[in-house]
Amino acid sequence: VRNPIRTEAEAFGFVVVVGIVFGAIAMAAVLGGAAAALGVLAGIVVGAGAGIYMRSDPPVKEPAIWERRPESERPPD
Amino acid sequence: VASVAHTHDGEHGHHEHPPPANVSSRIDSRLLGIYLFIASEIMLFGSFFTAYFFARVIVPGQGESQWPPEPYELPVFLAGVNTLILVTSSFTMHWALQSIKRNYRAGLIAGLTLTFLLGLSFLLIQIREYTRIGFAPKDLAFGSSFFGLTGLHGMHVFVGLTLLLFALIRSIRGHFGPKAHDHLGVEIPGLYWHFVDVMWIVVYVTVYVI
């Protein structure tokens, strides 16, 4: 997985995203209480997780180095 | 020992100096250092958050019906103003770095100065908040976890201000340039400052608002 914060500019973008996300959570807390805030948080976590999963690295085209040896020659797990 | 070392060197042709440290060709060691440092800081904050949520959720009679427990109150508005100050400082920090990337030195100095002053304002407001908040770390697990978490963050702001001050002094002396490796002394404090900012947003929402 690629490091999402490789530069100051990306870190700044992360600050903005966190500000928006936690602003939404704070708004939900003020309007609907802690339960609503937790609901928004859970929704964001699930949404972000799904987004990361959908945008994950492309499928592996060749096996990793340690998987290329025949099973009989591999060290025990 | 010397004779053994001499024999060893003679056999294998080694020098007496230790081998050079392995350096990654993909990432600058200073950047790697700040990433590892921030990773350890995230774990440290994680432990404090764990203590805070334990005090709030698990400890009987504290967070079951009302948080903060009566008769204590948290200065939500003042801390909100402080949050705006700190978020604004991230913008000025970003502007400072963008300025030096464009070789605009006055923008760099102005950005760093503003960031430093905003961070200092945050810290002074937090100290004033502590003196008038009406409870102390000894008041229940609530007081301990509140001062522990916000105080830990305050110390990080202080460290960030120190880094910013060094960067500001160096920028006034003309140490930085537009090339990527010529302004690492600004970029690394910038990364740290953004981390401190993100942590405060999380602290503010979880401790003061929710």
mmCIF file of C-alpha atoms in Angstrom:
data_model
loop_
_atom_site.group_PDB
_atom_site.id
_atom_site.type_symbol
_atom_site.label_atom_id
_atom_site.label_comp_id
_atom_site.label_asym_id
_atom_site.label_seq_id
_atom_site.Cartn_x
_atom_site.Cartn_y
_atom_site.Cartn_z
ATOM 1 C CA VAL A 1 0.000 0.000 0.000
ATOM 2 C CA ARG A 2 1.336 3.403 -0.918
ATOM 3 C CA ASN A 3 2.141 5.786 1.914
ATOM 4 C CA PRO A 4 -0.649 8.386 1.659
ATOM 5 C CA ILE A 5 1.380 11.107 3.377
ATOM 6 C CA ARG A 6 4.689 11.402 1.584
ATOM 7 C CA THR A 7 4.949 15.184 1.526
ATOM 8 C CA GLU A 8 3.914 18.201 3.545
ATOM 9 C CA ALA A 9 1.281 18.978 0.907
ATOM 10 C CA GLU A 10 -0.299 15.560 1.372
ATOM 11 C CA ALA A 11 -0.150 16.006 5.150
ATOM 12 C CA PHE A 12 -1.902 19.344 4.773
ATOM 13 C CA GLY A 13 -4.581 17.677 2.641
ATOM 14 C CA PHE A 14 -4.977 15.097 5.398
ATOM 15 C CA VAL A 15 -5.504 17.882 7.943
ATOM 16 C CA VAL A 16 -8.266 19.325 5.776
ATOM 17 C CA VAL A 17 -9.936 15.919 5.380
ATOM 18 C CA VAL A 18 -9.719 15.226 9.118
ATOM 19 C CA GLY A 19 -11.141 18.691 9.796
ATOM 20 C CA ILE A 20 -14.118 18.020 7.528
ATOM 21 C CA VAL A 21 -14.729 14.519 8.899
ATOM 22 C CA PHE A 22 -14.497 15.518 12.538
ATOM 23 C CA GLY A 23 -16.507 18.658 11.813
ATOM 24 C CA ALA A 24 -19.297 16.388 10.586
ATOM 25 C CA ILE A 25 -18.955 14.229 13.699
ATOM 26 C CA ALA A 26 -19.048 17.292 15.948
ATOM 27 C CA MET A 27 -22.116 18.592 14.116
ATOM 28 C CA ALA A 28 -23.854 15.247 14.592
ATOM 29 C CA ALA A 29 -22.914 15.303 18.287
ATOM 30 C CA VAL A 30 -24.359 18.770 18.774
ATOM 31 C CA LEU A 31 -27.568 18.007 16.882
ATOM 32 C CA GLY A 32 -28.200 14.373 17.826
ATOM 33 C CA GLY A 33 -26.002 13.551 20.783
ATOM 34 C CA ALA A 34 -23.165 11.085 21.248
ATOM 35 C CA ALA A 35 -25.086 8.228 19.623
ATOM 36 C CA ALA A 36 -25.524 10.204 16.389
ATOM 37 C CA ALA A 37 -21.851 11.165 16.454
ATOM 38 C CA LEU A 38 -20.837 7.529 16.831
ATOM 39 C CA GLY A 39 -23.173 6.629 13.972
ATOM 40 C CA VAL A 40 -21.552 9.202 11.705
ATOM 41 C CA LEU A 41 -18.105 7.998 12.793
ATOM 42 C CA ALA A 42 -19.021 4.385 12.061
ATOM 43 C CA GLY A 43 -20.404 5.387 8.656
ATOM 44 C CA ILE A 44 -17.250 7.279 7.780
ATOM 45 C CA VAL A 45 -14.993 4.432 8.935
ATOM 46 C CA VAL A 46 -16.944 1.874 6.896
ATOM 47 C CA GLY A 47 -17.043 4.196 3.881
ATOM 48 C CA ALA A 48 -13.332 4.960 4.105
ATOM 49 C CA GLY A 49 -12.517 1.274 4.520
ATOM 50 C CA ALA A 50 -14.582 0.369 1.470
ATOM 51 C CA GLY A 51 -12.979 3.198 -0.491
ATOM 52 C CA ILE A 52 -9.474 2.074 0.431
ATOM 53 C CA TYR A 53 -10.371 -1.524 -0.453
ATOM 54 C CA MET A 54 -11.795 -0.522 -3.846
ATOM 55 C CA ARG A 55 -8.731 1.574 -4.649
ATOM 56 C CA SER A 56 -6.191 -0.916 -3.355
ATOM 57 C CA ASP A 57 -3.111 -2.024 -5.255
ATOM 58 C CA PRO A 58 -3.668 -3.795 -8.612
ATOM 59 C CA PRO A 59 -3.896 -7.604 -8.568
ATOM 60 C CA VAL A 60 -0.611 -9.478 -8.274
ATOM 61 C CA LYS A 61 0.690 -10.546 -11.688
ATOM 62 C CA GLU A 62 3.394 -12.891 -10.471
ATOM 63 C CA PRO A 63 3.857 -14.750 -7.216
ATOM 64 C CA ALA A 64 6.094 -13.335 -4.544
ATOM 65 C CA ILE A 65 9.681 -14.557 -4.375
ATOM 66 C CA TRP A 66 8.999 -16.873 -1.457
ATOM 67 C CA GLU A 67 6.071 -18.429 -3.303
ATOM 68 C CA ARG A 68 7.979 -19.381 -6.451
ATOM 69 C CA ARG A 69 9.699 -22.429 -4.984
ATOM 70 C CA PRO A 70 7.866 -25.722 -5.174
ATOM 71 C CA GLU A 71 5.939 -26.589 -2.052
ATOM 72 C CA SER A 72 8.273 -29.477 -1.257
ATOM 73 C CA GLU A 73 11.237 -27.077 -1.030
ATOM 74 C CA ARG A 74 9.542 -24.409 1.035
ATOM 75 C CA PRO A 75 10.490 -24.042 4.709
ATOM 76 C CA PRO A 76 7.749 -24.969 7.160
ATOM 77 C CA ASP A 77 5.500 -22.112 8.289
ATOM 78 C CA VAL B 1 42.218 -7.816 21.017
ATOM 79 C CA ALA B 2 44.339 -5.625 18.773
ATOM 80 C CA SER B 3 46.303 -8.604 17.455
ATOM 81 C CA VAL B 4 43.105 -10.510 16.788
ATOM 82 C CA ALA B 5 41.668 -7.504 14.973
ATOM 83 C CA HIS B 6 44.888 -7.111 13.024
ATOM 84 C CA THR B 7 44.826 -10.782 11.982
ATOM 85 C CA HIS B 8 41.195 -10.503 11.045
ATOM 86 C CA ASP B 9 41.857 -7.414 8.931
ATOM 87 C CA GLY B 10 44.850 -9.052 7.325
ATOM 88 C CA GLU B 11 42.898 -12.146 6.363
ATOM 89 C CA HIS B 12 39.908 -10.417 4.889
ATOM 90 C CA GLY B 13 41.313 -7.047 3.898
ATOM 91 C CA HIS B 14 38.862 -5.145 6.101
ATOM 92 C CA HIS B 15 39.469 -1.610 7.301
ATOM 93 C CA GLU B 16 39.445 -0.727 10.958
ATOM 94 C CA HIS B 17 36.467 1.599 10.567
ATOM 95 C CA PRO B 18 32.966 0.242 10.920
ATOM 96 C CA PRO B 19 31.095 -0.277 7.680
ATOM 97 C CA PRO B 20 28.984 2.650 6.511
ATOM 98 C CA ALA B 21 25.390 2.613 7.710
ATOM 99 C CA ASN B 22 22.870 1.309 5.258
ATOM 100 C CA VAL B 23 20.986 4.235 3.719
ATOM 101 C CA SER B 24 17.741 3.765 1.844
ATOM 102 C CA SER B 25 17.826 5.019 -1.708
ATOM 103 C CA ARG B 26 14.060 5.544 -1.651
ATOM 104 C CA ILE B 27 13.574 7.848 1.311
ATOM 105 C CA ASP B 28 15.701 10.499 2.966
ATOM 106 C CA SER B 29 16.848 9.383 6.413
ATOM 107 C CA ARG B 30 15.577 12.610 7.993
ATOM 108 C CA LEU B 31 12.131 12.076 6.506
ATOM 109 C CA LEU B 32 12.163 8.446 7.602
ATOM 110 C CA GLY B 33 13.115 9.627 11.088
ATOM 111 C CA ILE B 34 10.171 12.003 11.368
ATOM 112 C CA TYR B 35 7.786 9.346 10.021
ATOM 113 C CA LEU B 36 8.964 6.847 12.621
ATOM 114 C CA PHE B 37 8.783 9.511 15.309
ATOM 115 C CA ILE B 38 5.224 10.437 14.330
ATOM 116 C CA ALA B 39 4.276 6.746 14.266
ATOM 117 C CA SER B 40 5.527 6.384 17.844
ATOM 118 C CA GLU B 41 3.632 9.543 18.798
ATOM 119 C CA ILE B 42 0.413 8.121 17.371
ATOM 120 C CA MET B 43 0.876 5.095 19.615
ATOM 121 C CA LEU B 44 1.519 7.372 22.602
ATOM 122 C CA PHE B 45 -1.646 9.355 21.919
ATOM 123 C CA GLY B 46 -3.463 6.066 21.426
ATOM 124 C CA SER B 47 -2.576 5.006 24.954
ATOM 125 C CA PHE B 48 -3.806 8.321 26.369
ATOM 126 C CA PHE B 49 -7.037 8.054 24.374
ATOM 127 C CA THR B 50 -7.487 4.543 25.724
ATOM 128 C CA ALA B 51 -7.127 5.848 29.278
ATOM 129 C CA TYR B 52 -9.552 8.667 28.528
ATOM 130 C CA PHE B 53 -12.234 6.410 27.068
ATOM 131 C CA PHE B 54 -11.716 3.935 29.885
ATOM 132 C CA ALA B 55 -12.364 6.712 32.398
ATOM 133 C CA ARG B 56 -15.354 7.924 30.438
ATOM 134 C CA VAL B 57 -17.063 4.645 29.600
ATOM 135 C CA ILE B 58 -15.887 1.990 32.026
ATOM 136 C CA VAL B 59 -15.315 3.709 35.369
ATOM 137 C CA PRO B 60 -18.619 3.542 37.293
ATOM 138 C CA GLY B 61 -20.467 6.747 37.965
ATOM 139 C CA GLN B 62 -18.453 9.004 35.689
ATOM 140 C CA GLY B 63 -19.688 8.845 32.162
ATOM 141 C CA GLU B 64 -22.836 6.801 32.401
ATOM 142 C CA SER B 65 -25.314 9.633 32.283
ATOM 143 C CA GLN B 66 -23.396 12.848 31.772
ATOM 144 C CA TRP B 67 -19.983 13.841 30.541
ATOM 145 C CA PRO B 68 -18.238 15.708 32.023
ATOM 146 C CA PRO B 69 -19.526 14.535 35.418
ATOM 147 C CA GLU B 70 -21.295 17.147 37.510
ATOM 148 C CA PRO B 71 -20.450 19.799 38.605
ATOM 149 C CA TYR B 72 -17.661 20.176 36.066
ATOM 150 C CA GLU B 73 -17.975 21.946 32.723
ATOM 151 C CA LEU B 74 -15.632 22.199 29.781
ATOM 152 C CA PRO B 75 -15.052 25.505 27.935
ATOM 153 C CA VAL B 76 -16.281 24.223 24.580
ATOM 154 C CA PHE B 77 -16.458 27.620 22.890
ATOM 155 C CA LEU B 78 -12.985 28.738 23.949
ATOM 156 C CA ALA B 79 -11.507 25.410 22.886
ATOM 157 C CA GLY B 80 -13.381 25.768 19.594
ATOM 158 C CA VAL B 81 -11.719 29.141 19.008
ATOM 159 C CA ASN B 82 -8.414 27.480 19.827
ATOM 160 C CA THR B 83 -9.212 24.768 17.286
ATOM 161 C CA LEU B 84 -9.801 27.381 14.592
ATOM 162 C CA ILE B 85 -6.487 29.008 15.494
ATOM 163 C CA LEU B 86 -4.611 25.742 15.167
ATOM 164 C CA VAL B 87 -6.317 24.737 11.900
ATOM 165 C CA THR B 88 -5.495 28.181 10.493
ATOM 166 C CA SER B 89 -1.866 27.634 11.453
ATOM 167 C CA SER B 90 -1.794 24.557 9.208
ATOM 168 C CA PHE B 91 -2.837 26.758 6.288
ATOM 169 C CA THR B 92 -0.085 29.285 7.017
ATOM 170 C CA MET B 93 2.422 26.441 7.372
ATOM 171 C CA HIS B 94 1.403 25.102 3.988
ATOM 172 C CA TRP B 95 1.650 28.591 2.498
ATOM 173 C CA ALA B 96 5.169 28.963 3.913
ATOM 174 C CA LEU B 97 6.346 25.775 2.224
ATOM 175 C CA GLN B 98 4.650 26.597 -1.049
ATOM 176 C CA SER B 99 6.374 29.976 -0.940
ATOM 177 C CA ILE B 100 9.864 28.536 -0.640
ATOM 178 C CA LYS B 101 9.074 26.054 -3.422
ATOM 179 C CA ARG B 102 8.453 29.117 -5.594
ATOM 180 C CA ASN B 103 11.593 30.789 -4.233
ATOM 181 C CA TYR B 104 9.460 33.433 -2.517
ATOM 182 C CA ARG B 105 11.490 33.910 0.641
ATOM 183 C CA ALA B 106 9.341 36.687 2.119
ATOM 184 C CA GLY B 107 6.339 34.357 1.934
ATOM 185 C CA LEU B 108 8.308 31.652 3.713
ATOM 186 C CA ILE B 109 9.284 33.982 6.549
ATOM 187 C CA ALA B 110 5.791 35.452 6.812
ATOM 188 C CA GLY B 111 4.199 31.994 6.770
ATOM 189 C CA LEU B 112 6.486 30.611 9.429
ATOM 190 C CA THR B 113 6.064 33.731 11.582
ATOM 191 C CA LEU B 114 2.275 33.513 11.370
ATOM 192 C CA THR B 115 2.339 29.783 12.095
ATOM 193 C CA PHE B 116 4.555 30.350 15.118
ATOM 194 C CA LEU B 117 2.374 33.165 16.455
ATOM 195 C CA LEU B 118 -0.824 31.186 15.941
ATOM 196 C CA GLY B 119 0.702 28.171 17.697
ATOM 197 C CA LEU B 120 1.896 30.383 20.545
ATOM 198 C CA SER B 121 -1.595 31.884 20.846
ATOM 199 C CA PHE B 122 -3.038 28.383 21.058
ATOM 200 C CA LEU B 123 -0.644 27.443 23.829
ATOM 201 C CA LEU B 124 -1.218 30.633 25.843
ATOM 202 C CA ILE B 125 -5.000 30.276 25.543
ATOM 203 C CA GLN B 126 -4.718 26.676 26.709
ATOM 204 C CA ILE B 127 -2.649 27.715 29.723
ATOM 205 C CA ARG B 128 -5.248 30.374 30.558
ATOM 206 C CA GLU B 129 -7.971 27.755 30.164
ATOM 207 C CA TYR B 130 -6.172 25.504 32.635
ATOM 208 C CA THR B 131 -5.977 28.265 35.253
ATOM 209 C CA ARG B 132 -9.715 28.980 35.097
ATOM 210 C CA ILE B 133 -11.247 25.635 34.279
ATOM 211 C CA GLY B 134 -12.378 24.910 37.833
ATOM 212 C CA PHE B 135 -10.957 21.427 38.324
ATOM 213 C CA ALA B 136 -7.536 19.862 38.628
ATOM 214 C CA PRO B 137 -5.837 16.613 37.598
ATOM 215 C CA LYS B 138 -6.591 15.212 41.056
ATOM 216 C CA ASP B 139 -10.360 15.539 40.538
ATOM 217 C CA LEU B 140 -11.567 12.065 39.597
ATOM 218 C CA ALA B 141 -10.301 10.025 36.693
ATOM 219 C CA PHE B 142 -12.082 12.624 34.580
ATOM 220 C CA GLY B 143 -9.675 15.371 35.640
ATOM 221 C CA SER B 144 -6.647 13.127 35.275
ATOM 222 C CA SER B 145 -7.575 11.944 31.791
ATOM 223 C CA PHE B 146 -8.561 15.447 30.647
ATOM 224 C CA PHE B 147 -5.340 17.081 31.776
ATOM 225 C CA GLY B 148 -3.309 14.083 30.641
ATOM 226 C CA LEU B 149 -4.661 14.164 27.102
ATOM 227 C CA THR B 150 -4.789 17.916 26.580
ATOM 228 C CA GLY B 151 -1.486 18.395 28.423
ATOM 229 C CA LEU B 152 0.200 15.781 26.244
ATOM 230 C CA HIS B 153 -1.007 17.657 23.208
ATOM 231 C CA GLY B 154 0.122 20.964 24.688
ATOM 232 C CA MET B 155 3.629 19.587 25.098
ATOM 233 C CA HIS B 156 3.595 18.578 21.451
ATOM 234 C CA VAL B 157 2.584 22.091 20.490
ATOM 235 C CA PHE B 158 5.558 23.352 22.486
ATOM 236 C CA VAL B 159 7.903 20.979 20.643
ATOM 237 C CA GLY B 160 6.359 22.041 17.341
ATOM 238 C CA LEU B 161 6.873 25.696 18.230
ATOM 239 C CA THR B 162 10.527 24.988 18.977
ATOM 240 C CA LEU B 163 10.946 23.342 15.565
ATOM 241 C CA LEU B 164 9.138 26.257 13.909
ATOM 242 C CA LEU B 165 11.371 28.748 15.690
ATOM 243 C CA PHE B 166 14.488 26.996 14.398
ATOM 244 C CA ALA B 167 13.022 26.919 10.885
ATOM 245 C CA LEU B 168 12.115 30.605 11.141
ATOM 246 C CA ILE B 169 15.582 31.619 12.287
ATOM 247 C CA ARG B 170 17.139 29.560 9.509
ATOM 248 C CA SER B 171 14.789 31.040 6.931
ATOM 249 C CA ILE B 172 15.723 34.579 8.031
ATOM 250 C CA ARG B 173 19.374 33.594 7.599
ATOM 251 C CA GLY B 174 18.596 32.389 4.081
ATOM 252 C CA HIS B 175 19.240 28.697 4.614
ATOM 253 C CA PHE B 176 16.423 27.367 2.436
ATOM 254 C CA GLY B 177 15.931 27.130 -1.311
ATOM 255 C CA PRO B 178 13.325 25.985 -3.831
ATOM 256 C CA LYS B 179 14.883 22.576 -4.569
ATOM 257 C CA ALA B 180 13.348 19.632 -2.719
ATOM 258 C CA HIS B 181 16.418 18.877 -0.621
ATOM 259 C CA ASP B 182 17.008 22.550 0.160
ATOM 260 C CA HIS B 183 13.892 23.030 2.251
ATOM 261 C CA LEU B 184 13.650 19.792 4.222
ATOM 262 C CA GLY B 185 14.220 21.958 7.303
ATOM 263 C CA VAL B 186 10.793 23.478 6.640
ATOM 264 C CA GLU B 187 9.017 20.394 5.330
ATOM 265 C CA ILE B 188 9.853 18.205 8.324
ATOM 266 C CA PRO B 189 8.561 20.710 10.932
ATOM 267 C CA GLY B 190 5.555 21.106 8.619
ATOM 268 C CA LEU B 191 4.816 17.389 8.735
ATOM 269 C CA TYR B 192 5.088 17.453 12.516
ATOM 270 C CA TRP B 193 2.913 20.551 12.790
ATOM 271 C CA HIS B 194 0.157 18.970 10.686
ATOM 272 C CA PHE B 195 0.324 15.887 12.880
ATOM 273 C CA VAL B 196 -0.108 18.072 15.981
ATOM 274 C CA ASP B 197 -3.046 19.782 14.283
ATOM 275 C CA VAL B 198 -4.764 16.501 13.385
ATOM 276 C CA MET B 199 -4.305 15.249 16.933
ATOM 277 C CA TRP B 200 -5.924 18.376 18.354
ATOM 278 C CA ILE B 201 -8.935 18.051 16.044
ATOM 279 C CA VAL B 202 -9.434 14.510 17.350
ATOM 280 C CA VAL B 203 -8.883 15.613 20.968
ATOM 281 C CA TYR B 204 -11.276 18.548 20.653
ATOM 282 C CA VAL B 205 -14.117 16.556 19.123
ATOM 283 C CA THR B 206 -13.797 13.561 21.435
ATOM 284 C CA VAL B 207 -13.108 15.414 24.688
ATOM 285 C CA TYR B 208 -14.973 18.710 24.372
ATOM 286 C CA VAL B 209 -17.803 18.134 21.893
ATOM 287 C CA ILE B 210 -19.009 14.537 22.070
#
